Tab-separated table of C-alpha atoms and ligand atoms in Angstrom:
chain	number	residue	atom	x	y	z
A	1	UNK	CA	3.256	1.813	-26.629
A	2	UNK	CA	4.152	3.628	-22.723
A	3	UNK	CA	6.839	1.719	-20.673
A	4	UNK	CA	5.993	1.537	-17.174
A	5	UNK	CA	8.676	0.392	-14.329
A	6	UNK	CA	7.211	-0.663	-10.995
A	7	UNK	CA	9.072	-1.033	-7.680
A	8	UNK	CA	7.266	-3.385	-5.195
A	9	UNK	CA	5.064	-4.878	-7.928
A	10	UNK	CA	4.739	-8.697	-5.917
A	11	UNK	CA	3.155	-6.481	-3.596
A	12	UNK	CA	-0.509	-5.434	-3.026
A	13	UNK	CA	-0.475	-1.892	-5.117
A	14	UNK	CA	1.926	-2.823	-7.362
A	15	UNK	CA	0.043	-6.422	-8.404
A	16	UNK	CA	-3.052	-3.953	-8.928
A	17	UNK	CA	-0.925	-0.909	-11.276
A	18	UNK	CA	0.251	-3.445	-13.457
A	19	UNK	CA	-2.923	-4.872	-14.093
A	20	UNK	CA	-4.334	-1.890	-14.998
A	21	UNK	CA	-1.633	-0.455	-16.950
A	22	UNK	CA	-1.533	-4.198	-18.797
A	23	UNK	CA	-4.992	-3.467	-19.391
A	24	UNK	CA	-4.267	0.185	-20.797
A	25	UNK	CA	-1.349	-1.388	-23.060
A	26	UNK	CA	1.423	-0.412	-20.959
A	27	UNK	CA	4.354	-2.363	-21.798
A	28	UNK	CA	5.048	-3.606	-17.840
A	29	UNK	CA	8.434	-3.774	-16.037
A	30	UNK	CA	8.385	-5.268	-12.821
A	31	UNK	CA	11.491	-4.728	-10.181
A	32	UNK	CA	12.255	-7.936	-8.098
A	33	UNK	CA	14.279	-8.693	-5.372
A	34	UNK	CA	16.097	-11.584	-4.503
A	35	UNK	CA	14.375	-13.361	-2.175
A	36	UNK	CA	14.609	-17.240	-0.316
A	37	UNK	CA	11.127	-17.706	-1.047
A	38	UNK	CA	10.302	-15.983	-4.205
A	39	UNK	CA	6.846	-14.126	-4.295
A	40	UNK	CA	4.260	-14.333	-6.700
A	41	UNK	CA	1.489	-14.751	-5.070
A	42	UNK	CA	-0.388	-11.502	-6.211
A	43	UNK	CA	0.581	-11.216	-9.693
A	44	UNK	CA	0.873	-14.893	-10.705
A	45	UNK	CA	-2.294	-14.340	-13.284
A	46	UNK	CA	-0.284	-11.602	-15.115
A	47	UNK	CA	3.700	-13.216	-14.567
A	48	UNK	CA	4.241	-13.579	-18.266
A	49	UNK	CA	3.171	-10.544	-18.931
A	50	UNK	CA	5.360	-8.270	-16.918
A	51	UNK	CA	8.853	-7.941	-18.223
A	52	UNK	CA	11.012	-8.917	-14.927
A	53	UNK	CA	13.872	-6.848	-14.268
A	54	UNK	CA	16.094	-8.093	-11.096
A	55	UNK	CA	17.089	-5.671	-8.390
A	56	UNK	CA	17.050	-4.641	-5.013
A	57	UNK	CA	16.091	-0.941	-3.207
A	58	UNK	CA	19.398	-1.036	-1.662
A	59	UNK	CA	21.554	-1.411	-4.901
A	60	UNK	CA	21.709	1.455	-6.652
A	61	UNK	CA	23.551	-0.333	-10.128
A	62	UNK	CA	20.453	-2.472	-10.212
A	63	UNK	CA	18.522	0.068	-10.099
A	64	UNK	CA	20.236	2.297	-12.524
A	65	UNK	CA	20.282	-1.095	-15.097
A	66	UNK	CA	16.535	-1.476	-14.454
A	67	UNK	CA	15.856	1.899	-15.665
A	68	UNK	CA	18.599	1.489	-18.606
A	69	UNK	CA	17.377	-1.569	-19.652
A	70	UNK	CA	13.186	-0.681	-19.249
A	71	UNK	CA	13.487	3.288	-20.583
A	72	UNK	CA	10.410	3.747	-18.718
A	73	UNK	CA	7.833	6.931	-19.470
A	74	UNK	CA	6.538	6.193	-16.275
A	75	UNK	CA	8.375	4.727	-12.656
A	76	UNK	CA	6.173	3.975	-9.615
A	77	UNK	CA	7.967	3.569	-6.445
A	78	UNK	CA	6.141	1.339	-4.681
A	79	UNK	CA	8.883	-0.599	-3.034
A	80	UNK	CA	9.311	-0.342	0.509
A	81	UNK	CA	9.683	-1.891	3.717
A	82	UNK	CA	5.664	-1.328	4.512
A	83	UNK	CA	4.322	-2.403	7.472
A	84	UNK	CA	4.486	-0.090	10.596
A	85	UNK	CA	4.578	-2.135	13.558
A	86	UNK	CA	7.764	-3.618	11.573
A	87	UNK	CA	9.712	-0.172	11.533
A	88	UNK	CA	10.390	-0.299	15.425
A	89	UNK	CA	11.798	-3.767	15.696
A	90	UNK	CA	13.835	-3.153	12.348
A	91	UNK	CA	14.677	0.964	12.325
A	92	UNK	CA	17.425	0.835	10.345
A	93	UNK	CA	16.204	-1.389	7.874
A	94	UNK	CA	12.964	0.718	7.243
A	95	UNK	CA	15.351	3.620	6.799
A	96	UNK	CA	17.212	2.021	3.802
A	97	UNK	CA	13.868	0.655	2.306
A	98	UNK	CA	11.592	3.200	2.816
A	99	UNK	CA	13.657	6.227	3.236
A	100	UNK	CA	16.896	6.420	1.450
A	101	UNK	CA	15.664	3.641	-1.311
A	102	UNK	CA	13.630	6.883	-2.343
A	103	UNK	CA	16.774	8.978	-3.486
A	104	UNK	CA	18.262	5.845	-5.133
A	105	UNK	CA	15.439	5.333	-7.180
A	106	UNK	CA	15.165	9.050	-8.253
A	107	UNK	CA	19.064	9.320	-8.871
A	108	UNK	CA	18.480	5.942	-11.089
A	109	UNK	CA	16.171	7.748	-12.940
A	110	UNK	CA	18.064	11.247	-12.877
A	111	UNK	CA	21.039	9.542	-14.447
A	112	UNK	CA	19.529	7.449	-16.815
A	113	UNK	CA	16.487	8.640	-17.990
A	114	UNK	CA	15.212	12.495	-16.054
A	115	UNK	CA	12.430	12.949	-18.875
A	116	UNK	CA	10.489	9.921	-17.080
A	117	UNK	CA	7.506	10.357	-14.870
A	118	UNK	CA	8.096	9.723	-11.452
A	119	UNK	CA	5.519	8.644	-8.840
A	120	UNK	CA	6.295	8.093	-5.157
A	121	UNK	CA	4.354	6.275	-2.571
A	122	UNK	CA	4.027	8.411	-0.104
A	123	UNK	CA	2.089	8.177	2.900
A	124	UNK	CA	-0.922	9.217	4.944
A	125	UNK	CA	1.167	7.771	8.344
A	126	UNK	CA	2.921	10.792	7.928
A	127	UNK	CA	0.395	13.041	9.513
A	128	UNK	CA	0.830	10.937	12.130
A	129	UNK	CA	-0.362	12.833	15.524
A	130	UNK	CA	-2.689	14.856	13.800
A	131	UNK	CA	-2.356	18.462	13.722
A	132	UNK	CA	-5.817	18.832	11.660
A	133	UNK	CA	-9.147	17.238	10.933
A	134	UNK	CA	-9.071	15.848	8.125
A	135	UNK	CA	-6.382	15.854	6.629
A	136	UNK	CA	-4.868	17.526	3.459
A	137	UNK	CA	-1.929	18.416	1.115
A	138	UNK	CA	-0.960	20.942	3.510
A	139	UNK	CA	-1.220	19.578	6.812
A	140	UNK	CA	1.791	19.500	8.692
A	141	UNK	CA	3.409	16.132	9.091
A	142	UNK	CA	3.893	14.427	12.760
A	143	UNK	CA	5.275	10.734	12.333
A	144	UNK	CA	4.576	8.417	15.038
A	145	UNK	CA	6.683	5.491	14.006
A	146	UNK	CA	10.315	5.213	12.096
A	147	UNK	CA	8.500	4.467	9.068
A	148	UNK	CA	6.468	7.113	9.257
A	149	UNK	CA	9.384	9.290	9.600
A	150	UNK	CA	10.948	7.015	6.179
A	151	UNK	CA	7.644	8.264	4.446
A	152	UNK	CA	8.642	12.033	5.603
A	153	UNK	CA	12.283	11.911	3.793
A	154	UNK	CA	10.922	9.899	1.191
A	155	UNK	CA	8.131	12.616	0.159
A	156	UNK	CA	10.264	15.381	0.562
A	157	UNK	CA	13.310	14.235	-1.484
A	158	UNK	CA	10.799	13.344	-3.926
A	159	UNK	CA	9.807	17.311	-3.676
A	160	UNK	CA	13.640	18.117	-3.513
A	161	UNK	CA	13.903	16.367	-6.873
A	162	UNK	CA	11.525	18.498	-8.477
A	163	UNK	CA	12.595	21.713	-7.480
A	164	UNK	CA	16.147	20.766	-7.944
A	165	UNK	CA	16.209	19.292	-11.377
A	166	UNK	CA	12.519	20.020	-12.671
A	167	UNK	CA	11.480	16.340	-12.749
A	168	UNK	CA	8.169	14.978	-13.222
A	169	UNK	CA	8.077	14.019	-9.716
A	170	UNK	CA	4.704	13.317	-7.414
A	171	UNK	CA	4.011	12.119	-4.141
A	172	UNK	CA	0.288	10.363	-3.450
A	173	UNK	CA	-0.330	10.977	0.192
A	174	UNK	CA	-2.612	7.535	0.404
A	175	UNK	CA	-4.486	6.604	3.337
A	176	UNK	CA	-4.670	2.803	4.064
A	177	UNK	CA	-6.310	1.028	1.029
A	178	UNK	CA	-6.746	-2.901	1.251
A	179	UNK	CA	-7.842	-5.734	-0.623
A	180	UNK	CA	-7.811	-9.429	-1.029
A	181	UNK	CA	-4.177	-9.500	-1.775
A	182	UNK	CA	-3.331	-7.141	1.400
A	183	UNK	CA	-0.577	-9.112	3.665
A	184	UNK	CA	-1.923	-10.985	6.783
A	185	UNK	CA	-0.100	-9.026	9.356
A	186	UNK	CA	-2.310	-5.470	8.451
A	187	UNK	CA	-4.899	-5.402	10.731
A	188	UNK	CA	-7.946	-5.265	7.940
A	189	UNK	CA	-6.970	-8.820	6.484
A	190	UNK	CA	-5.990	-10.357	9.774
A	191	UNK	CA	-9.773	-9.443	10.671
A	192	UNK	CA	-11.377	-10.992	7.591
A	193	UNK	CA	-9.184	-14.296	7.367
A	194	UNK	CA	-9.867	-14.986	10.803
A	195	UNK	CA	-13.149	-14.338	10.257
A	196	UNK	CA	-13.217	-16.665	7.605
A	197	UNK	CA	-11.323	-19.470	9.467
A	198	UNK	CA	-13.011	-19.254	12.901
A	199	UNK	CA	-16.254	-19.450	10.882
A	200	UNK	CA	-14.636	-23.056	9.265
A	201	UNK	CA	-13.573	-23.876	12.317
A	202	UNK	CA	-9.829	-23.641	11.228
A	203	UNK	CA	-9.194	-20.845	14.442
A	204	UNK	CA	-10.300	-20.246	17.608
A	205	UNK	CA	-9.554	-16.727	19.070
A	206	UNK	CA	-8.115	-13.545	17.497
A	207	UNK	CA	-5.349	-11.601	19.323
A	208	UNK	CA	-5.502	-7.861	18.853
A	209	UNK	CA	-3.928	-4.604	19.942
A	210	UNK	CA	-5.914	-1.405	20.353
A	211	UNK	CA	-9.653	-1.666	18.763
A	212	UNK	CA	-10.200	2.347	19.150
A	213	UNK	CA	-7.866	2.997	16.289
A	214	UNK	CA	-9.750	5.166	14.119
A	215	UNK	CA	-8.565	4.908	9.863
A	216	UNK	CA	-9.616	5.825	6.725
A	217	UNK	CA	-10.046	2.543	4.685
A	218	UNK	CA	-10.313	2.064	0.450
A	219	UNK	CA	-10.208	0.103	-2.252
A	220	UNK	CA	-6.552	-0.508	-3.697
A	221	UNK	CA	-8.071	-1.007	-6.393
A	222	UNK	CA	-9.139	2.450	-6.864
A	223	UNK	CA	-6.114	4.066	-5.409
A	224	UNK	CA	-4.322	2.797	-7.919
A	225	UNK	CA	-5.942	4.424	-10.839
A	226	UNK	CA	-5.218	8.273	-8.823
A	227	UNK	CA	-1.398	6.849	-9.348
A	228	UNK	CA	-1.791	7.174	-13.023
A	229	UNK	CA	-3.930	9.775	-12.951
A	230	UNK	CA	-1.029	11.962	-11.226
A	231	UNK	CA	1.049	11.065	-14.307
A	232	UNK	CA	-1.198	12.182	-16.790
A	233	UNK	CA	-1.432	15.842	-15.681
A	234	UNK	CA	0.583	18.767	-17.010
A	235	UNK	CA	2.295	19.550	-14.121
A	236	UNK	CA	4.371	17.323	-11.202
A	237	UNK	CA	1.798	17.717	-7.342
A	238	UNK	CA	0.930	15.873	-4.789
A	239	UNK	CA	-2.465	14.545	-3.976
A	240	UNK	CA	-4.051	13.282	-0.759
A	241	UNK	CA	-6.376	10.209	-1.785
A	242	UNK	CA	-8.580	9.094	0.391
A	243	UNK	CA	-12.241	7.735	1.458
A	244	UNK	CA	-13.496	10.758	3.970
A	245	UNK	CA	-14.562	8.394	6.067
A	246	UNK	CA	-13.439	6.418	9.092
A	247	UNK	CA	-13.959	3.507	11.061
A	248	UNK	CA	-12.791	1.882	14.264
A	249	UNK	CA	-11.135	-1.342	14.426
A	250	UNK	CA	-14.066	-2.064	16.427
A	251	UNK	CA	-16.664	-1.468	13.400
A	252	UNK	CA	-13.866	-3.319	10.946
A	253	UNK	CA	-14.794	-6.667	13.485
A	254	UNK	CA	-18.188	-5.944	13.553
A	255	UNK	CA	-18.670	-5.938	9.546
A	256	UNK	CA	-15.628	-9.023	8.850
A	257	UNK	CA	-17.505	-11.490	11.637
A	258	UNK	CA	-21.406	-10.271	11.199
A	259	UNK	CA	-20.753	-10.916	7.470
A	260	UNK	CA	-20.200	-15.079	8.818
A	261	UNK	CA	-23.170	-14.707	11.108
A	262	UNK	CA	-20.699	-14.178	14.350
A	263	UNK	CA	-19.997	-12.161	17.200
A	264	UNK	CA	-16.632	-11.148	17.602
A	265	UNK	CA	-16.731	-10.513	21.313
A	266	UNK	CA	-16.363	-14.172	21.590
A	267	UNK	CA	-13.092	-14.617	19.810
A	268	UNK	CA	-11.094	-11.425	20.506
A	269	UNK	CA	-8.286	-11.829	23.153
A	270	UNK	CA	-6.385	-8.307	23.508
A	271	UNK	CA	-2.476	-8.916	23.671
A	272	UNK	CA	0.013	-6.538	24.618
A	273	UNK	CA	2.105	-7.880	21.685
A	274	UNK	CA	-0.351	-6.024	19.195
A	275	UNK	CA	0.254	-2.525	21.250
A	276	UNK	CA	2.100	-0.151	19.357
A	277	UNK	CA	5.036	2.588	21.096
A	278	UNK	CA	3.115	4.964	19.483
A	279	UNK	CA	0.189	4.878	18.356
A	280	UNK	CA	-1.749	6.776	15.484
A	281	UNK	CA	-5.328	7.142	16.931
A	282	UNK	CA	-7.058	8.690	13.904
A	283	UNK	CA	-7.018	9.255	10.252
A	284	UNK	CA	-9.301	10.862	7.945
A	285	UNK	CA	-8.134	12.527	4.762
A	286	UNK	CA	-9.683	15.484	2.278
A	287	UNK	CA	-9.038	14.512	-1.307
A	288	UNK	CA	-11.193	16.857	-2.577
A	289	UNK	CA	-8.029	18.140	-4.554
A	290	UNK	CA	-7.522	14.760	-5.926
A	291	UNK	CA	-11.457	15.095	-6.668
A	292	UNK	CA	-11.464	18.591	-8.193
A	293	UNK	CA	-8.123	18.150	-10.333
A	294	UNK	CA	-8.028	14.007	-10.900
A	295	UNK	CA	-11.203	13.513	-12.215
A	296	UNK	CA	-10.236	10.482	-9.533
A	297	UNK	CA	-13.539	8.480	-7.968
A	298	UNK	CA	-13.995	5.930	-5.122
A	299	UNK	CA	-16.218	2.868	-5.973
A	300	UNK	CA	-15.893	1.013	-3.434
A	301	UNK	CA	-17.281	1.779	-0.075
A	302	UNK	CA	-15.922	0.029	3.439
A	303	UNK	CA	-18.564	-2.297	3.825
A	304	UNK	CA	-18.230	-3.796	0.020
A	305	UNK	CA	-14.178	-3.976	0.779
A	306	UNK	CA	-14.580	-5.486	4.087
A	307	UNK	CA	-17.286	-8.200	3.025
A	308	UNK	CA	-14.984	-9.033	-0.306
A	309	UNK	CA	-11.725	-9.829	1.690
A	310	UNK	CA	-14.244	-11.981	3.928
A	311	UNK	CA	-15.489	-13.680	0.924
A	312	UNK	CA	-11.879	-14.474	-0.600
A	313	UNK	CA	-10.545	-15.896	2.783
A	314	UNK	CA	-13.554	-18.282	3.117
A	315	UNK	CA	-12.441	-19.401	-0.580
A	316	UNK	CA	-8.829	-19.536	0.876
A	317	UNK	CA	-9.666	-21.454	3.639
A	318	UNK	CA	-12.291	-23.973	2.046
A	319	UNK	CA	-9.599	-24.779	-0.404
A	320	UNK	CA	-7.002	-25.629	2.499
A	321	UNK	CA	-9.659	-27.321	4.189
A	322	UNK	CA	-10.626	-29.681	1.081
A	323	UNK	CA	-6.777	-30.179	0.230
A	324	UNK	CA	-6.283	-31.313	4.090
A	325	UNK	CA	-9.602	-34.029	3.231
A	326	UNK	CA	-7.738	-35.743	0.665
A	327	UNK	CA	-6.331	-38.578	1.681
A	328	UNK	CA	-2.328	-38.956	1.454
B	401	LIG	P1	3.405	-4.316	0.169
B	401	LIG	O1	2.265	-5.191	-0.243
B	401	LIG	O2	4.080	-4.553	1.458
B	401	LIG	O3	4.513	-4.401	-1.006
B	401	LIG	C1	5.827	-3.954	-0.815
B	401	LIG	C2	6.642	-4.298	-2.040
B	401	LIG	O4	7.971	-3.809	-1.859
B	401	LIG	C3	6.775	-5.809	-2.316
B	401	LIG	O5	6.670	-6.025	-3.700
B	401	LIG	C4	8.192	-6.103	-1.843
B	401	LIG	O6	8.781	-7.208	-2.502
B	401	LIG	C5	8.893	-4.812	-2.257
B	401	LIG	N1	10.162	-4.609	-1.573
B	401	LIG	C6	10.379	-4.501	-0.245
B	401	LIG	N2	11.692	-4.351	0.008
B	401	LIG	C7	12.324	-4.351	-1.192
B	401	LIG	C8	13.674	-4.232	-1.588
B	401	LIG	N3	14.660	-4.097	-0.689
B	401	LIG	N4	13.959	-4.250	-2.912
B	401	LIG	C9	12.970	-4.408	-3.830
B	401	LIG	N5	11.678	-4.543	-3.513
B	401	LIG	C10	11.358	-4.513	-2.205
B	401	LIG	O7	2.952	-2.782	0.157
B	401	LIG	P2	1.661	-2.083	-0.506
B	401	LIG	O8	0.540	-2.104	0.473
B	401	LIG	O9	1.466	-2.600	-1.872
B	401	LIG	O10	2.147	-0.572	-0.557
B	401	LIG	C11	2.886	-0.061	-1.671
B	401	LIG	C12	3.608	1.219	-1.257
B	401	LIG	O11	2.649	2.183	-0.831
B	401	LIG	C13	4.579	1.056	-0.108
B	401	LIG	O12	5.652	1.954	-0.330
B	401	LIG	C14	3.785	1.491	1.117
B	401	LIG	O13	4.644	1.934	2.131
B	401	LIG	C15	2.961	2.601	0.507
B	401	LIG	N6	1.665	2.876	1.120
B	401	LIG	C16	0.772	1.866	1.316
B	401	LIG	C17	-0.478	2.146	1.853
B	401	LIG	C18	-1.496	1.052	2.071
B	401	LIG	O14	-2.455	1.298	2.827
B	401	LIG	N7	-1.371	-0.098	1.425
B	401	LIG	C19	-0.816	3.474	2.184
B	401	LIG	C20	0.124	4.474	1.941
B	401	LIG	C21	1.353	4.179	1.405
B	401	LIG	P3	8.635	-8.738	-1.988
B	401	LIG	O15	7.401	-9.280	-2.649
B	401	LIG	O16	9.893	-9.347	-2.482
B	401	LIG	O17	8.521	-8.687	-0.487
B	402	LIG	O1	-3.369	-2.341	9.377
B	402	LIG	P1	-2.314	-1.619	10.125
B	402	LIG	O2	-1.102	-2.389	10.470
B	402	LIG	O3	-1.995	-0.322	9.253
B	402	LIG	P2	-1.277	1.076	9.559
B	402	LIG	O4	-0.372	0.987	10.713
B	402	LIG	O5	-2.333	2.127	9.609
B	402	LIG	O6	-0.381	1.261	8.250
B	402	LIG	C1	-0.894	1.009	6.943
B	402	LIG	O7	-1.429	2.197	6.426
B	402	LIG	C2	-0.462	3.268	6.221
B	402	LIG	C3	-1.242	4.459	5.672
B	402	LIG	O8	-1.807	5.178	6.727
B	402	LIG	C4	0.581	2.781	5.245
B	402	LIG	F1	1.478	3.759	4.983
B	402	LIG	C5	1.287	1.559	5.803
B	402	LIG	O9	2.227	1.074	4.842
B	402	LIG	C6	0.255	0.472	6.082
B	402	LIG	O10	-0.268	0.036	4.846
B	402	LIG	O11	-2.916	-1.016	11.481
B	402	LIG	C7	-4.064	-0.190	11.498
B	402	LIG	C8	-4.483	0.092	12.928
B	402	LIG	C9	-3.357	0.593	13.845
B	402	LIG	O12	-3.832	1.667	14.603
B	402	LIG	C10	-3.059	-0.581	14.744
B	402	LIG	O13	-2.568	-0.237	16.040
B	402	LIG	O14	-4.955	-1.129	13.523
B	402	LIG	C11	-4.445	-1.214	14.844
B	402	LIG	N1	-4.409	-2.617	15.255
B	402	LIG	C12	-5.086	-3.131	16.332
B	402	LIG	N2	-4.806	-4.432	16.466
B	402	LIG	C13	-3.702	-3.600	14.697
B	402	LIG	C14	-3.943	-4.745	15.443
B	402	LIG	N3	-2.883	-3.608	13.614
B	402	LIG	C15	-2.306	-4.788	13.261
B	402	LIG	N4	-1.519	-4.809	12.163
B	402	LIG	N5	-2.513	-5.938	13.995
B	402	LIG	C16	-3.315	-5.964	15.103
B	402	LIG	O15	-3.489	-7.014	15.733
């Protein structure tokens, strides 16, 4: 039986890997941090099935005991501090978590265990400014954003590690994938839950920043199977994975409220507060490499994502709205 160890696996991609890795008869190791609220939301189905390993990003001996005690084939670095508009308030912080965490978690594995498989979670915020359209393997990077600049050190140490000490070490340049389980503060799920909750009457307007943002939105659920696929080839590269298409914030409202029947020209109030420093106005990657060498597939498309996050936060919110009916 393969031994996995996941980084970040409360999280959206991580809650995904481990099911399917579960499902492939992975034995699962899951890294969590201490936290005042612990977080299970996303993998709460599957908690007795993980093996739970406690540690933090910032501490290398846990990290260096996780892999001891898991003896993983395969680590996914997943971990990180992940939201962008997050990474200017809190530089620093996305730094450690995003950037430096990186060489912790590959000198964990170095130490203990340099025969494992190592995947990192790199980043398609990385291109940044764009230099080229679309994007691929070898466009050069232009962060926008301190976490975009994390995502830079964190791919290329991962490279560094590779050349230096001929690990098994891969970066997956993803472009923004999204799903039911995606946090409320990305802009996709903040769309479809208040959708969903405007719709029930729950909400009444929707502040946003800049609607003319252009992205390239998946399926995390199929971004997670290129992960493993990297894994599984005979040599250590990097992929871009991707949809090759994109869509405006704009079209991302138009899909979330037509799916209720509404307009969202009603509801939208644009705050400043939403407004990034710097923005990234487009992304749109090639995976055809990914394609070609993966065997990797997308099923499915932006509509079919966007409509099933709408369809899980009117769950969400009929199920607060029939808890607040009962009578106390
Ligand atoms: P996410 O939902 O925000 O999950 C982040 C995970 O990291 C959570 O499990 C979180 O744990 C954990 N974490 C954060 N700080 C930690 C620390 N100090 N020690 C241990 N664990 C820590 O992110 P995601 O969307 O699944 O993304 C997974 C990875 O892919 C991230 O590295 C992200 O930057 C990268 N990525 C994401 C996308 C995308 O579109 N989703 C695209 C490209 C790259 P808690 O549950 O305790 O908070
Ligand atoms: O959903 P977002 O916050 O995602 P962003 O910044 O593209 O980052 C995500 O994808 C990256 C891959 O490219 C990941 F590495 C990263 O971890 C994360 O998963 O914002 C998308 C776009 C931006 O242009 C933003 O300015 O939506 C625009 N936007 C407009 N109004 C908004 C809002 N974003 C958020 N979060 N909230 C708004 O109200």
């Amino acid at each position: 039986m393969k031994r996995a160890l996941i980084t970040g696996v409360t999280g959206q991609d991580g809650s995904y890997l481990a099911e399917f890795l579960l499902e492939k008869g992975y034995e699962v190791y899951g890294l969590r941090r201490r936290t005042s609220t612990p977080n299970f939301e996303n993998v709460e189905h599957i908690k007795n099935k993980i093996k739970w390993l406690s540690g933090d990003l910032n501490d290398l001996a846990s990290l260096l005991e996780a892999v001891r005690l898991s003896d993983p084939d395969e680590v996914y670095n997943l971990a990180a501090q992940s939201f962008v508009a997050a990474s200017w308030p809190q530089p620093i912080a996305t730094a450690q978590m995003t950037a430096l965490a990186v060489t912790n978690m590959l000198e964990a594995v170095r130490i203990i265990k340099p025969s494992a498989r190592f995947y990192q979670a790199s980043s398609s915020e990385m291109f940044g400014k764009v230099m080229e359209t679309p994007q691929k393997e070898t466009t050069p990077f232009y962060p926008r954003s301190p976490y975009g600049v994390a995502k830079v050190y964190g791919h290329w140490i991962t490279t560094n590690y590779r050349e230096s000490y001929n690990m098994f070490a891969c970066s997956g340049i993803l472009f923004n994938h999204e799903s039911p389980r995606r946090g409320l503060e990305f802009v996709t799920r903040k769309v479809t839950d208040a959708a969903a909750r405007i719709k029930l009457g729950l909400q009444n307007e929707l502040r946003m920043g800049n609607l003319d943002a252009l992205r390239d939105w998946g399926f995390a659920g199929d971004y997670v199977k290129a992960m493993w696929l990297m894994l599984q080839q005979n040599e250590p590269d990097d992929y871009v994975i991707s949809t090759g298409e994109m869509h405006t914030v704009t079209e991302l409202l138009e899909v979330a409220f037509g799916h209720v029947g509404l307009d969202y020209r009603d509801y939208i109030v644009i705050d400043p507060e939403f407004v990034r420093p710097a923005e990234v106005d487009l992304l749109l990657g090639d995976c055809s490499k990914a394609k070609e060498r993966l065997g990797w597939k997308l099923e499915v498309s932006f509509k079919q994502l966007i409509e099933m996050m709408v369809d899980s936060d009117l769950e969400k919110a009929r199920q607060q709205l029939s808890i607040a009916a009962i009578p106390q």
